Short mmCIF file of N, CA and C in Angstrom, two decimals:
data_model
loop_
_atom_site.label_atom_id
_atom_site.label_comp_id
_atom_site.label_asym_id
_atom_site.label_seq_id
_atom_site.Cartn_x
_atom_site.Cartn_y
_atom_site.Cartn_z
N VAL K 1 -12.42 2.75 -3.73
CA VAL K 1 -12.94 1.74 -4.62
C VAL K 1 -11.84 1.30 -5.57
N ILE K 2 -11.60 0.01 -5.62
CA ILE K 2 -10.64 -0.59 -6.55
C ILE K 2 -11.46 -1.46 -7.50
N LYS K 3 -11.48 -1.09 -8.78
CA LYS K 3 -12.35 -1.77 -9.74
C LYS K 3 -11.60 -2.87 -10.50
N ASN K 4 -12.37 -3.86 -10.96
CA ASN K 4 -11.92 -4.91 -11.88
C ASN K 4 -10.74 -5.73 -11.38
N THR K 5 -10.76 -6.11 -10.12
CA THR K 5 -9.72 -6.99 -9.59
C THR K 5 -10.27 -7.79 -8.41
N LEU K 6 -9.75 -8.99 -8.27
CA LEU K 6 -10.12 -9.81 -7.12
C LEU K 6 -9.09 -9.69 -6.00
N ASP K 7 -8.00 -8.98 -6.27
CA ASP K 7 -6.94 -8.76 -5.28
C ASP K 7 -6.64 -7.26 -5.16
N PRO K 8 -7.56 -6.49 -4.61
CA PRO K 8 -7.34 -5.04 -4.55
C PRO K 8 -6.27 -4.66 -3.53
N VAL K 9 -5.53 -3.61 -3.85
CA VAL K 9 -4.56 -3.02 -2.92
C VAL K 9 -4.95 -1.55 -2.79
N TRP K 10 -5.34 -1.17 -1.58
CA TRP K 10 -5.78 0.20 -1.34
C TRP K 10 -4.60 1.11 -1.05
N LYS K 11 -4.75 2.37 -1.44
CA LYS K 11 -3.74 3.37 -1.11
C LYS K 11 -3.80 3.65 0.39
N PRO K 12 -2.68 4.02 1.00
CA PRO K 12 -2.70 4.39 2.42
C PRO K 12 -3.68 5.55 2.65
N PHE K 13 -4.33 5.53 3.78
CA PHE K 13 -5.26 6.61 4.13
C PHE K 13 -5.16 6.89 5.62
N THR K 14 -5.67 8.03 6.01
CA THR K 14 -5.60 8.47 7.41
C THR K 14 -7.01 8.62 7.96
N VAL K 15 -7.22 8.14 9.16
CA VAL K 15 -8.50 8.28 9.85
C VAL K 15 -8.20 8.80 11.26
N PRO K 16 -8.84 9.89 11.68
CA PRO K 16 -8.63 10.36 13.05
C PRO K 16 -9.03 9.28 14.06
N LEU K 17 -8.21 9.06 15.03
CA LEU K 17 -8.45 8.02 16.04
C LEU K 17 -9.78 8.27 16.76
N ILE K 18 -10.12 9.50 16.97
CA ILE K 18 -11.36 9.83 17.67
C ILE K 18 -12.57 9.40 16.84
N SER K 19 -12.47 9.47 15.50
CA SER K 19 -13.56 9.05 14.62
C SER K 19 -13.65 7.53 14.53
N LEU K 20 -12.51 6.88 14.55
CA LEU K 20 -12.45 5.43 14.36
C LEU K 20 -12.91 4.66 15.59
N CYS K 21 -12.39 5.06 16.75
CA CYS K 21 -12.66 4.26 17.96
C CYS K 21 -12.83 5.13 19.21
N ASN K 22 -13.14 6.41 19.00
CA ASN K 22 -13.33 7.35 20.11
C ASN K 22 -12.08 7.45 20.98
N GLY K 23 -10.91 7.23 20.36
CA GLY K 23 -9.64 7.35 21.07
C GLY K 23 -9.25 6.13 21.89
N ASP K 24 -10.09 5.10 21.91
CA ASP K 24 -9.84 3.88 22.69
C ASP K 24 -9.27 2.81 21.75
N VAL K 25 -7.97 2.58 21.81
CA VAL K 25 -7.31 1.64 20.89
C VAL K 25 -7.70 0.19 21.14
N ASP K 26 -8.37 -0.11 22.25
CA ASP K 26 -8.82 -1.47 22.54
C ASP K 26 -10.31 -1.67 22.27
N ARG K 27 -10.96 -0.64 21.74
CA ARG K 27 -12.38 -0.72 21.41
C ARG K 27 -12.56 -1.55 20.13
N SER K 28 -13.57 -2.40 20.11
CA SER K 28 -13.82 -3.27 18.97
C SER K 28 -14.32 -2.45 17.77
N ILE K 29 -13.77 -2.77 16.60
CA ILE K 29 -14.13 -2.10 15.35
C ILE K 29 -14.64 -3.18 14.39
N LYS K 30 -15.79 -2.97 13.81
CA LYS K 30 -16.34 -3.91 12.84
C LYS K 30 -16.07 -3.37 11.43
N VAL K 31 -15.40 -4.17 10.61
CA VAL K 31 -15.05 -3.78 9.24
C VAL K 31 -15.93 -4.59 8.29
N LEU K 32 -16.66 -3.90 7.42
CA LEU K 32 -17.51 -4.54 6.42
C LEU K 32 -16.89 -4.36 5.05
N CYS K 33 -16.89 -5.41 4.24
CA CYS K 33 -16.28 -5.37 2.92
C CYS K 33 -17.36 -5.67 1.86
N TYR K 34 -17.44 -4.80 0.83
CA TYR K 34 -18.43 -4.94 -0.23
C TYR K 34 -17.76 -4.98 -1.59
N ASP K 35 -18.42 -5.64 -2.53
CA ASP K 35 -18.02 -5.63 -3.94
C ASP K 35 -18.81 -4.51 -4.60
N TYR K 36 -18.11 -3.56 -5.19
CA TYR K 36 -18.73 -2.37 -5.78
C TYR K 36 -19.44 -2.72 -7.09
N ASP K 37 -20.67 -2.23 -7.22
CA ASP K 37 -21.43 -2.35 -8.46
C ASP K 37 -21.82 -0.96 -8.92
N ASN K 38 -21.70 -0.70 -10.23
CA ASN K 38 -22.03 0.61 -10.78
C ASN K 38 -23.48 1.02 -10.54
N ASP K 39 -24.37 0.05 -10.48
CA ASP K 39 -25.79 0.37 -10.30
C ASP K 39 -26.16 0.69 -8.85
N GLY K 40 -25.19 0.62 -7.95
CA GLY K 40 -25.45 0.95 -6.54
C GLY K 40 -25.83 -0.24 -5.69
N GLY K 41 -26.05 -1.39 -6.30
CA GLY K 41 -26.41 -2.60 -5.54
C GLY K 41 -25.17 -3.36 -5.15
N HIS K 42 -24.37 -2.78 -4.27
CA HIS K 42 -23.10 -3.37 -3.87
C HIS K 42 -23.34 -4.70 -3.14
N ASP K 43 -22.48 -5.68 -3.43
CA ASP K 43 -22.64 -7.02 -2.86
C ASP K 43 -21.77 -7.16 -1.61
N PHE K 44 -22.39 -7.66 -0.55
CA PHE K 44 -21.68 -7.88 0.70
C PHE K 44 -20.74 -9.07 0.53
N ILE K 45 -19.45 -8.85 0.84
CA ILE K 45 -18.45 -9.93 0.76
C ILE K 45 -18.30 -10.58 2.13
N GLY K 46 -18.06 -9.76 3.14
CA GLY K 46 -17.87 -10.30 4.47
C GLY K 46 -17.47 -9.22 5.45
N GLU K 47 -17.14 -9.66 6.66
CA GLU K 47 -16.82 -8.73 7.74
C GLU K 47 -15.83 -9.37 8.70
N PHE K 48 -15.22 -8.52 9.50
CA PHE K 48 -14.37 -9.00 10.60
C PHE K 48 -14.33 -7.93 11.67
N GLN K 49 -13.94 -8.34 12.87
CA GLN K 49 -13.82 -7.39 13.97
C GLN K 49 -12.37 -7.36 14.43
N THR K 50 -11.94 -6.16 14.83
CA THR K 50 -10.56 -5.98 15.28
C THR K 50 -10.51 -4.78 16.21
N THR K 51 -9.31 -4.42 16.62
CA THR K 51 -9.07 -3.21 17.40
C THR K 51 -7.90 -2.46 16.76
N VAL K 52 -7.75 -1.21 17.11
CA VAL K 52 -6.61 -0.44 16.62
C VAL K 52 -5.32 -1.06 17.16
N SER K 53 -5.35 -1.56 18.38
CA SER K 53 -4.16 -2.22 18.95
C SER K 53 -3.72 -3.39 18.08
N LYS K 54 -4.68 -4.20 17.67
CA LYS K 54 -4.36 -5.36 16.84
C LYS K 54 -3.85 -4.92 15.47
N MET K 55 -4.50 -3.93 14.86
CA MET K 55 -4.07 -3.47 13.54
C MET K 55 -2.69 -2.82 13.58
N SER K 56 -2.37 -2.16 14.69
CA SER K 56 -1.09 -1.47 14.78
C SER K 56 0.09 -2.43 14.98
N GLU K 57 -0.20 -3.73 15.11
CA GLU K 57 0.87 -4.73 15.12
C GLU K 57 1.50 -4.86 13.74
N ALA K 58 0.82 -4.34 12.72
CA ALA K 58 1.32 -4.38 11.34
C ALA K 58 2.33 -3.26 11.13
N GLN K 59 3.59 -3.55 11.43
CA GLN K 59 4.67 -2.58 11.28
C GLN K 59 5.96 -3.33 11.00
N ASN K 60 6.90 -2.64 10.39
CA ASN K 60 8.24 -3.21 10.14
C ASN K 60 8.17 -4.56 9.43
N SER K 61 7.46 -4.62 8.32
CA SER K 61 7.34 -5.81 7.48
C SER K 61 6.54 -6.94 8.13
N VAL K 62 5.88 -6.69 9.23
CA VAL K 62 5.01 -7.68 9.85
C VAL K 62 3.58 -7.37 9.43
N GLU K 63 2.92 -8.31 8.76
CA GLU K 63 1.56 -8.12 8.30
C GLU K 63 0.57 -8.74 9.29
N VAL K 64 -0.63 -8.17 9.34
CA VAL K 64 -1.71 -8.71 10.17
C VAL K 64 -2.83 -9.11 9.22
N GLU K 65 -3.33 -10.33 9.36
CA GLU K 65 -4.36 -10.86 8.47
C GLU K 65 -5.68 -11.08 9.22
N PHE K 66 -6.78 -10.82 8.49
CA PHE K 66 -8.12 -11.03 9.03
C PHE K 66 -8.95 -11.79 8.01
N ASP K 67 -9.62 -12.86 8.43
CA ASP K 67 -10.54 -13.57 7.56
C ASP K 67 -11.80 -12.74 7.40
N CYS K 68 -12.20 -12.51 6.17
CA CYS K 68 -13.41 -11.78 5.87
C CYS K 68 -14.55 -12.81 5.80
N ILE K 69 -15.42 -12.81 6.79
CA ILE K 69 -16.43 -13.84 6.95
C ILE K 69 -17.81 -13.31 6.56
N ASN K 70 -18.51 -14.08 5.73
CA ASN K 70 -19.90 -13.79 5.41
C ASN K 70 -20.76 -14.74 6.24
N PRO K 71 -21.44 -14.22 7.28
CA PRO K 71 -22.19 -15.10 8.18
C PRO K 71 -23.25 -15.96 7.48
N LYS K 72 -23.89 -15.44 6.43
CA LYS K 72 -24.91 -16.24 5.72
C LYS K 72 -24.27 -17.44 5.02
N LYS K 73 -23.13 -17.22 4.38
CA LYS K 73 -22.43 -18.32 3.71
C LYS K 73 -21.89 -19.31 4.73
N GLN K 74 -21.45 -18.79 5.88
CA GLN K 74 -20.90 -19.64 6.93
C GLN K 74 -21.96 -20.61 7.47
N LYS K 75 -23.20 -20.12 7.56
CA LYS K 75 -24.29 -20.97 8.06
C LYS K 75 -24.69 -22.03 7.04
N LYS K 76 -24.62 -21.69 5.75
CA LYS K 76 -25.07 -22.59 4.69
C LYS K 76 -24.07 -23.69 4.35
N LYS K 77 -22.78 -23.37 4.40
CA LYS K 77 -21.76 -24.31 3.94
C LYS K 77 -20.92 -24.83 5.10
N LYS K 78 -20.79 -26.14 5.18
CA LYS K 78 -19.99 -26.74 6.26
C LYS K 78 -18.51 -26.44 6.09
N ASN K 79 -18.01 -26.49 4.87
CA ASN K 79 -16.58 -26.31 4.61
C ASN K 79 -16.18 -24.86 4.38
N TYR K 80 -17.08 -23.93 4.65
CA TYR K 80 -16.80 -22.51 4.43
C TYR K 80 -15.66 -22.05 5.33
N LYS K 81 -14.65 -21.44 4.72
CA LYS K 81 -13.52 -20.92 5.49
C LYS K 81 -13.60 -19.39 5.60
N ASN K 82 -13.69 -18.72 4.45
CA ASN K 82 -13.82 -17.27 4.43
C ASN K 82 -14.19 -16.83 3.02
N SER K 83 -14.50 -15.56 2.87
CA SER K 83 -14.78 -14.99 1.56
C SER K 83 -13.61 -14.17 1.06
N GLY K 84 -12.51 -14.27 1.74
CA GLY K 84 -11.30 -13.54 1.39
C GLY K 84 -10.52 -13.21 2.64
N VAL K 85 -9.35 -12.67 2.44
CA VAL K 85 -8.49 -12.30 3.56
C VAL K 85 -8.09 -10.83 3.40
N ILE K 86 -8.25 -10.08 4.45
CA ILE K 86 -7.80 -8.68 4.47
C ILE K 86 -6.43 -8.67 5.14
N ILE K 87 -5.44 -8.13 4.43
CA ILE K 87 -4.07 -8.07 4.96
C ILE K 87 -3.71 -6.61 5.21
N ILE K 88 -3.33 -6.31 6.43
CA ILE K 88 -2.88 -4.96 6.77
C ILE K 88 -1.36 -5.01 6.81
N ARG K 89 -0.74 -4.22 5.94
CA ARG K 89 0.72 -4.22 5.83
C ARG K 89 1.36 -3.22 6.77
N SER K 90 0.66 -2.14 7.06
CA SER K 90 1.23 -1.12 7.94
C SER K 90 0.10 -0.32 8.57
N CYS K 91 0.21 -0.11 9.86
CA CYS K 91 -0.76 0.70 10.59
C CYS K 91 0.01 1.44 11.68
N LYS K 92 0.02 2.75 11.59
CA LYS K 92 0.77 3.56 12.54
C LYS K 92 -0.14 4.58 13.19
N ILE K 93 0.09 4.81 14.45
CA ILE K 93 -0.63 5.86 15.17
C ILE K 93 0.29 7.06 15.25
N ALA K 94 -0.12 8.14 14.62
CA ALA K 94 0.67 9.37 14.62
C ALA K 94 0.07 10.34 15.62
N HIS K 95 0.90 10.91 16.45
CA HIS K 95 0.44 11.87 17.45
C HIS K 95 0.65 13.28 16.92
N ASP K 96 -0.41 14.07 16.90
CA ASP K 96 -0.33 15.48 16.52
C ASP K 96 -0.41 16.29 17.82
N TYR K 97 0.73 16.76 18.26
CA TYR K 97 0.78 17.49 19.52
C TYR K 97 0.41 18.95 19.31
N THR K 98 -0.28 19.52 20.29
CA THR K 98 -0.64 20.93 20.25
C THR K 98 0.41 21.74 21.01
N PHE K 99 0.35 23.03 20.86
CA PHE K 99 1.25 23.92 21.58
C PHE K 99 1.10 23.70 23.09
N LEU K 100 -0.14 23.54 23.54
CA LEU K 100 -0.39 23.33 24.97
C LEU K 100 0.22 22.01 25.45
N ASP K 101 0.21 20.97 24.62
CA ASP K 101 0.83 19.70 24.98
C ASP K 101 2.32 19.88 25.27
N TYR K 102 2.99 20.69 24.43
CA TYR K 102 4.41 20.95 24.64
C TYR K 102 4.65 21.69 25.95
N ILE K 103 3.85 22.70 26.22
CA ILE K 103 4.00 23.49 27.45
C ILE K 103 3.72 22.62 28.68
N LEU K 104 2.62 21.85 28.65
CA LEU K 104 2.28 20.99 29.79
C LEU K 104 3.28 19.86 29.96
N GLY K 105 3.97 19.50 28.90
CA GLY K 105 4.97 18.45 28.98
C GLY K 105 6.31 18.93 29.53
N GLY K 106 6.42 20.21 29.86
CA GLY K 106 7.65 20.72 30.46
C GLY K 106 8.54 21.48 29.50
N CYS K 107 8.11 21.68 28.29
CA CYS K 107 8.90 22.44 27.32
C CYS K 107 8.93 23.91 27.76
N GLN K 108 10.11 24.50 27.78
CA GLN K 108 10.23 25.91 28.15
C GLN K 108 10.60 26.71 26.92
N LEU K 109 9.96 27.86 26.78
CA LEU K 109 10.22 28.75 25.66
C LEU K 109 10.77 30.07 26.18
N MET K 110 11.78 30.57 25.53
CA MET K 110 12.32 31.90 25.84
C MET K 110 12.28 32.69 24.54
N PHE K 111 11.53 33.77 24.53
CA PHE K 111 11.50 34.60 23.34
C PHE K 111 11.30 36.05 23.73
N THR K 112 11.52 36.92 22.77
CA THR K 112 11.42 38.36 23.01
C THR K 112 10.31 38.92 22.14
N VAL K 113 9.51 39.78 22.74
CA VAL K 113 8.42 40.44 22.04
C VAL K 113 8.80 41.89 21.85
N SER K 114 8.61 42.40 20.64
CA SER K 114 8.91 43.81 20.40
C SER K 114 7.65 44.50 19.89
N THR K 115 7.50 45.75 20.31
CA THR K 115 6.37 46.55 19.83
C THR K 115 6.90 47.88 19.35
N MET K 116 6.25 48.46 18.37
CA MET K 116 6.65 49.77 17.87
C MET K 116 5.39 50.59 17.68
N SER K 117 5.38 51.76 18.24
CA SER K 117 4.22 52.62 18.11
C SER K 117 4.48 53.64 17.01
N ALA K 118 3.66 53.65 15.99
CA ALA K 118 3.80 54.60 14.89
C ALA K 118 3.17 55.93 15.24
N LEU K 119 2.48 56.02 16.37
CA LEU K 119 1.80 57.25 16.73
C LEU K 119 2.70 58.22 17.52
N CYS K 120 3.77 57.74 18.08
CA CYS K 120 4.62 58.63 18.87
C CYS K 120 5.56 59.41 17.95
N SER K 121 6.02 60.55 18.44
CA SER K 121 6.88 61.40 17.62
C SER K 121 8.26 60.79 17.44
N ARG K 122 8.74 60.06 18.43
CA ARG K 122 10.01 59.36 18.32
C ARG K 122 9.71 57.87 18.34
N CYS K 123 10.02 57.19 17.26
CA CYS K 123 9.76 55.74 17.20
C CYS K 123 10.76 55.03 18.10
N GLN K 124 10.24 54.26 18.99
CA GLN K 124 11.08 53.50 19.91
C GLN K 124 10.65 52.03 19.85
N LEU K 125 11.61 51.18 20.01
CA LEU K 125 11.31 49.75 20.11
C LEU K 125 11.37 49.36 21.57
N ALA K 126 10.40 48.63 21.99
CA ALA K 126 10.39 48.14 23.36
C ALA K 126 10.53 46.62 23.32
N PHE K 127 11.59 46.09 23.91
CA PHE K 127 11.79 44.65 23.96
C PHE K 127 11.43 44.14 25.35
N VAL K 128 10.52 43.20 25.38
CA VAL K 128 10.05 42.66 26.64
C VAL K 128 10.39 41.17 26.67
N PRO K 129 11.33 40.75 27.52
CA PRO K 129 11.63 39.32 27.58
C PRO K 129 10.44 38.58 28.18
N PHE K 130 10.19 37.38 27.67
CA PHE K 130 9.04 36.61 28.08
C PHE K 130 9.44 35.15 28.20
N SER K 131 8.96 34.49 29.22
CA SER K 131 9.25 33.08 29.40
C SER K 131 7.94 32.36 29.67
N ALA K 132 7.76 31.22 29.02
CA ALA K 132 6.54 30.43 29.23
C ALA K 132 6.94 29.03 29.65
N SER K 133 6.35 28.57 30.71
CA SER K 133 6.53 27.17 31.13
C SER K 133 5.32 26.76 31.93
N ALA K 134 5.08 25.50 32.00
CA ALA K 134 3.90 25.00 32.68
C ALA K 134 4.17 24.86 34.17
N VAL K 135 3.20 25.27 34.95
CA VAL K 135 3.27 25.08 36.39
C VAL K 135 2.06 24.23 36.76
N LEU K 136 2.32 23.03 37.28
CA LEU K 136 1.22 22.12 37.64
C LEU K 136 1.03 22.08 39.13
#
């Protein structure tokens, strides 16, 4: 919520791709924009539809603009253009890879595992070489 301005600038935020579009960057997303009221009766400003693919074009100083359209106002007024413009300055898809992704991608790991038994009368270290790689 950005209060007391007609030109709000939101802080960057992160949304999991699976929550936003079920992982499908070409799936249509409907964005609704409201004017915040303290009494809870928020006023509808407008809406637009886009995709993550379209929003992710906003990179390297290239902005993507969307007209925020209020369908009721659009029907009533002939000269209605929009109720505002939403400008996306930057949209990046960050990949969070798991350990399994690295292994399945061909990454090979070489490491040594050591164990020490405190129960034996002579403490010995056992080094066991181990290699992990994906076999498809």
